[in-house]
Amino acid sequence: MYLAKVNYKKDNVVQILSSILKDIIDENTVVVCIGTDRAIGDALGPLIGTMLKNSDFKYPVYGTLNDPIHALNIYESIDLIKNTHPKGNFLAIDACLGSKSSIGNIQIREGPILPGKGVGKKLPQIGNYSIVGIVDKIDENNRFSFNNVRLSFILELAEIISLSILLSS
């Protein structure tokens, strides 16, 4: 179920997102940022994880530029996180592919993230809640690449989502 769908260019995007996140984030919150720093379009999660860690966010954060959670280590990472935080309220964050008209939308959902779905991978899901940033369009002819995603766009999305999380906690 969607709790929010808002474009990053909207004037009050941070206020909209943070007001919803205030009802999600609690003392058991664990933030899990999915993605890799080896592809600009997929670096949204690790950028957010790094920003939260650098801001002395008071809750545990996993998945940073220095220690990303990606397809090659996701099984072990999720096992470790769930074992370390058995009562965790997991907030998962990832980049996502969508329709061309949805690019730039930030969505908060009740329920888990399905990492790799947009590029045809079946990976374990995580999250009681999830935040996705739609960074590019789905290309049925070449599902395994993020097309021409600009780093400045990913950075702007990451700043908005990070600030929204920080203001809500």
GROMACS .gro file of C-alpha atoms in nm:
model
  169
    1MET     CA    1   0.000   0.000   0.000
    2TYR     CA    2   0.136   0.341  -0.099
    3LEU     CA    3   0.164   0.594   0.181
    4ALA     CA    4   0.313   0.859  -0.048
    5LYS     CA    5   0.389   0.919  -0.415
    6VAL     CA    6   0.550   1.259  -0.466
    7ASN     CA    7   0.782   1.404  -0.728
    8TYR     CA    8   1.117   1.531  -0.603
    9LYS     CA    9   1.055   1.870  -0.773
   10LYS     CA   10   0.742   1.942  -0.567
   11ASP     CA   11   0.795   2.246  -0.345
   12ASN     CA   12   0.712   2.080  -0.013
   13VAL     CA   13   0.841   1.730  -0.091
   14VAL     CA   14   1.055   1.707   0.226
   15GLN     CA   15   0.762   1.810   0.449
   16ILE     CA   16   0.530   1.557   0.281
   17LEU     CA   17   0.778   1.271   0.316
   18SER     CA   18   0.891   1.355   0.670
   19SER     CA   19   0.532   1.385   0.799
   20ILE     CA   20   0.462   1.029   0.676
   21LEU     CA   21   0.794   0.895   0.803
   22LYS     CA   22   0.720   1.033   1.153
   23ASP     CA   23   0.450   0.765   1.182
   24ILE     CA   24   0.686   0.491   1.060
   25ILE     CA   25   1.015   0.556   1.238
   26ASP     CA   26   1.029   0.433   1.598
   27GLU     CA   27   1.287   0.309   1.851
   28ASN     CA   28   1.316  -0.024   1.665
   29THR     CA   29   1.385   0.130   1.324
   30VAL     CA   30   1.667  -0.016   1.118
   31VAL     CA   31   1.740   0.146   0.781
   32VAL     CA   32   1.855  -0.088   0.503
   33CYS     CA   33   1.983   0.084   0.189
   34ILE     CA   34   2.009  -0.139  -0.118
   35GLY     CA   35   2.222  -0.073  -0.425
   36THR     CA   36   2.574  -0.044  -0.557
   37ASP     CA   37   2.817   0.240  -0.610
   38ARG     CA   38   2.925   0.080  -0.939
   39ALA     CA   39   2.621   0.207  -1.132
   40ILE     CA   40   2.505   0.567  -1.097
   41GLY     CA   41   2.136   0.478  -1.119
   42ASP     CA   42   2.169   0.212  -0.851
   43ALA     CA   43   2.373   0.425  -0.610
   44LEU     CA   44   2.068   0.594  -0.453
   45GLY     CA   45   2.050   0.355  -0.156
   46PRO     CA   46   2.422   0.363  -0.068
   47LEU     CA   47   2.427   0.743  -0.103
   48ILE     CA   48   2.137   0.775   0.141
   49GLY     CA   49   2.300   0.528   0.381
   50THR     CA   50   2.621   0.729   0.372
   51MET     CA   51   2.439   1.060   0.424
   52LEU     CA   52   2.250   0.920   0.724
   53LYS     CA   53   2.568   0.776   0.879
   54ASN     CA   54   2.754   1.104   0.825
   55SER     CA   55   2.468   1.292   0.993
   56ASP     CA   56   2.489   1.086   1.314
   57PHE     CA   57   2.142   0.940   1.253
   58LYS     CA   58   2.044   0.775   1.581
   59TYR     CA   59   1.920   0.444   1.438
   60PRO     CA   60   2.119   0.162   1.275
   61VAL     CA   61   2.192   0.210   0.903
   62TYR     CA   62   2.314  -0.063   0.669
   63GLY     CA   63   2.423  -0.014   0.307
   64THR     CA   64   2.666   0.270   0.242
   65LEU     CA   65   2.907   0.367  -0.034
   66ASN     CA   66   3.189   0.199   0.163
   67ASP     CA   67   2.984  -0.109   0.253
   68PRO     CA   68   2.697  -0.148   0.001
   69ILE     CA   69   2.429  -0.415   0.006
   70HIS     CA   70   2.391  -0.545  -0.350
   71ALA     CA   71   2.303  -0.859  -0.547
   72LEU     CA   72   2.631  -1.034  -0.459
   73ASN     CA   73   2.602  -0.999  -0.080
   74ILE     CA   74   2.232  -0.942  -0.016
   75TYR     CA   75   2.154  -1.287   0.126
   76GLU     CA   76   2.431  -1.270   0.388
   77SER     CA   77   2.360  -0.903   0.462
   78ILE     CA   78   1.989  -0.954   0.524
   79ASP     CA   79   2.055  -1.258   0.744
   80LEU     CA   80   2.306  -1.060   0.951
   81ILE     CA   81   2.074  -0.757   0.983
   82LYS     CA   82   1.771  -0.965   1.083
   83ASN     CA   83   1.975  -1.167   1.336
   84THR     CA   84   2.129  -0.851   1.483
   85HIS     CA   85   1.790  -0.676   1.510
   86PRO     CA   86   1.528  -0.950   1.567
   87LYS     CA   87   1.262  -0.693   1.663
   88GLY     CA   88   1.364  -0.448   1.392
   89ASN     CA   89   1.119  -0.220   1.217
   90PHE     CA   90   1.298  -0.235   0.882
   91LEU     CA   91   1.285   0.065   0.650
   92ALA     CA   92   1.432  -0.044   0.315
   93ILE     CA   93   1.549   0.205   0.053
   94ASP     CA   94   1.631   0.139  -0.312
   95ALA     CA   95   1.637   0.288  -0.659
   96CYS     CA   96   1.363   0.169  -0.890
   97LEU     CA   97   1.275   0.165  -1.258
   98GLY     CA   98   0.930   0.277  -1.370
   99SER     CA   99   0.738   0.447  -1.646
  100LYS     CA  100   0.896   0.750  -1.810
  101SER     CA  101   0.633   0.975  -1.652
  102SER     CA  102   0.719   0.841  -1.303
  103ILE     CA  103   1.090   0.927  -1.314
  104GLY     CA  104   1.171   1.148  -1.016
  105ASN     CA  105   0.887   1.016  -0.802
  106ILE     CA  106   0.962   0.912  -0.446
  107GLN     CA  107   0.731   0.650  -0.303
  108ILE     CA  108   0.683   0.535   0.053
  109ARG     CA  109   0.509   0.201   0.082
  110GLU     CA  110   0.395  -0.030   0.352
  111GLY     CA  111   0.569  -0.358   0.282
  112PRO     CA  112   0.905  -0.477   0.155
  113ILE     CA  113   1.134  -0.380  -0.129
  114LEU     CA  114   1.182  -0.637  -0.404
  115PRO     CA  115   1.546  -0.571  -0.497
  116GLY     CA  116   1.646  -0.644  -0.857
  117LYS     CA  117   1.288  -0.683  -0.982
  118GLY     CA  118   1.326  -0.406  -1.241
  119VAL     CA  119   1.630  -0.573  -1.395
  120GLY     CA  120   1.492  -0.927  -1.391
  121LYS     CA  121   1.663  -1.057  -1.074
  122LYS     CA  122   1.492  -1.251  -0.797
  123LEU     CA  123   1.651  -1.142  -0.471
  124PRO     CA  124   1.525  -1.162  -0.112
  125GLN     CA  125   1.284  -0.894  -0.004
  126ILE     CA  126   1.327  -0.678   0.303
  127GLY     CA  127   1.135  -0.407   0.482
  128ASN     CA  128   0.829  -0.350   0.693
  129TYR     CA  129   0.824  -0.021   0.502
  130SER     CA  130   1.007   0.088   0.191
  131ILE     CA  131   1.115   0.402   0.013
  132VAL     CA  132   1.192   0.392  -0.357
  133GLY     CA  133   1.314   0.660  -0.589
  134ILE     CA  134   1.223   0.606  -0.953
  135VAL     CA  135   1.547   0.688  -1.134
  136ASP     CA  136   1.490   0.568  -1.491
  137LYS     CA  137   1.238   0.411  -1.723
  138ILE     CA  138   1.202   0.040  -1.776
  139ASP     CA  139   1.354  -0.052  -2.111
  140GLU     CA  140   1.208  -0.386  -2.222
  141ASN     CA  141   1.484  -0.426  -2.482
  142ASN     CA  142   1.766  -0.377  -2.233
  143ARG     CA  143   1.634  -0.456  -1.885
  144PHE     CA  144   1.979  -0.491  -1.733
  145SER     CA  145   2.095  -0.131  -1.747
  146PHE     CA  146   2.006   0.203  -1.604
  147ASN     CA  147   2.013   0.413  -1.921
  148ASN     CA  148   2.148   0.767  -1.897
  149VAL     CA  149   2.102   0.851  -1.532
  150ARG     CA  150   2.284   1.163  -1.416
  151LEU     CA  151   2.472   1.160  -1.087
  152SER     CA  152   2.337   1.507  -1.001
  153PHE     CA  153   1.980   1.368  -1.020
  154ILE     CA  154   2.063   1.072  -0.795
  155LEU     CA  155   2.239   1.303  -0.549
  156GLU     CA  156   1.938   1.536  -0.536
  157LEU     CA  157   1.700   1.245  -0.471
  158ALA     CA  158   1.934   1.113  -0.200
  159GLU     CA  159   1.952   1.454  -0.029
  160ILE     CA  160   1.572   1.488  -0.027
  161ILE     CA  161   1.513   1.138   0.110
  162SER     CA  162   1.793   1.167   0.370
  163LEU     CA  163   1.670   1.505   0.493
  164SER     CA  164   1.313   1.371   0.514
  165ILE     CA  165   1.431   1.078   0.727
  166LEU     CA  166   1.645   1.298   0.952
  167LEU     CA  167   1.364   1.549   1.008
  168SER     CA  168   1.119   1.271   1.097
  169SER     CA  169   1.331   1.112   1.369
   0.00000   0.00000   0.00000
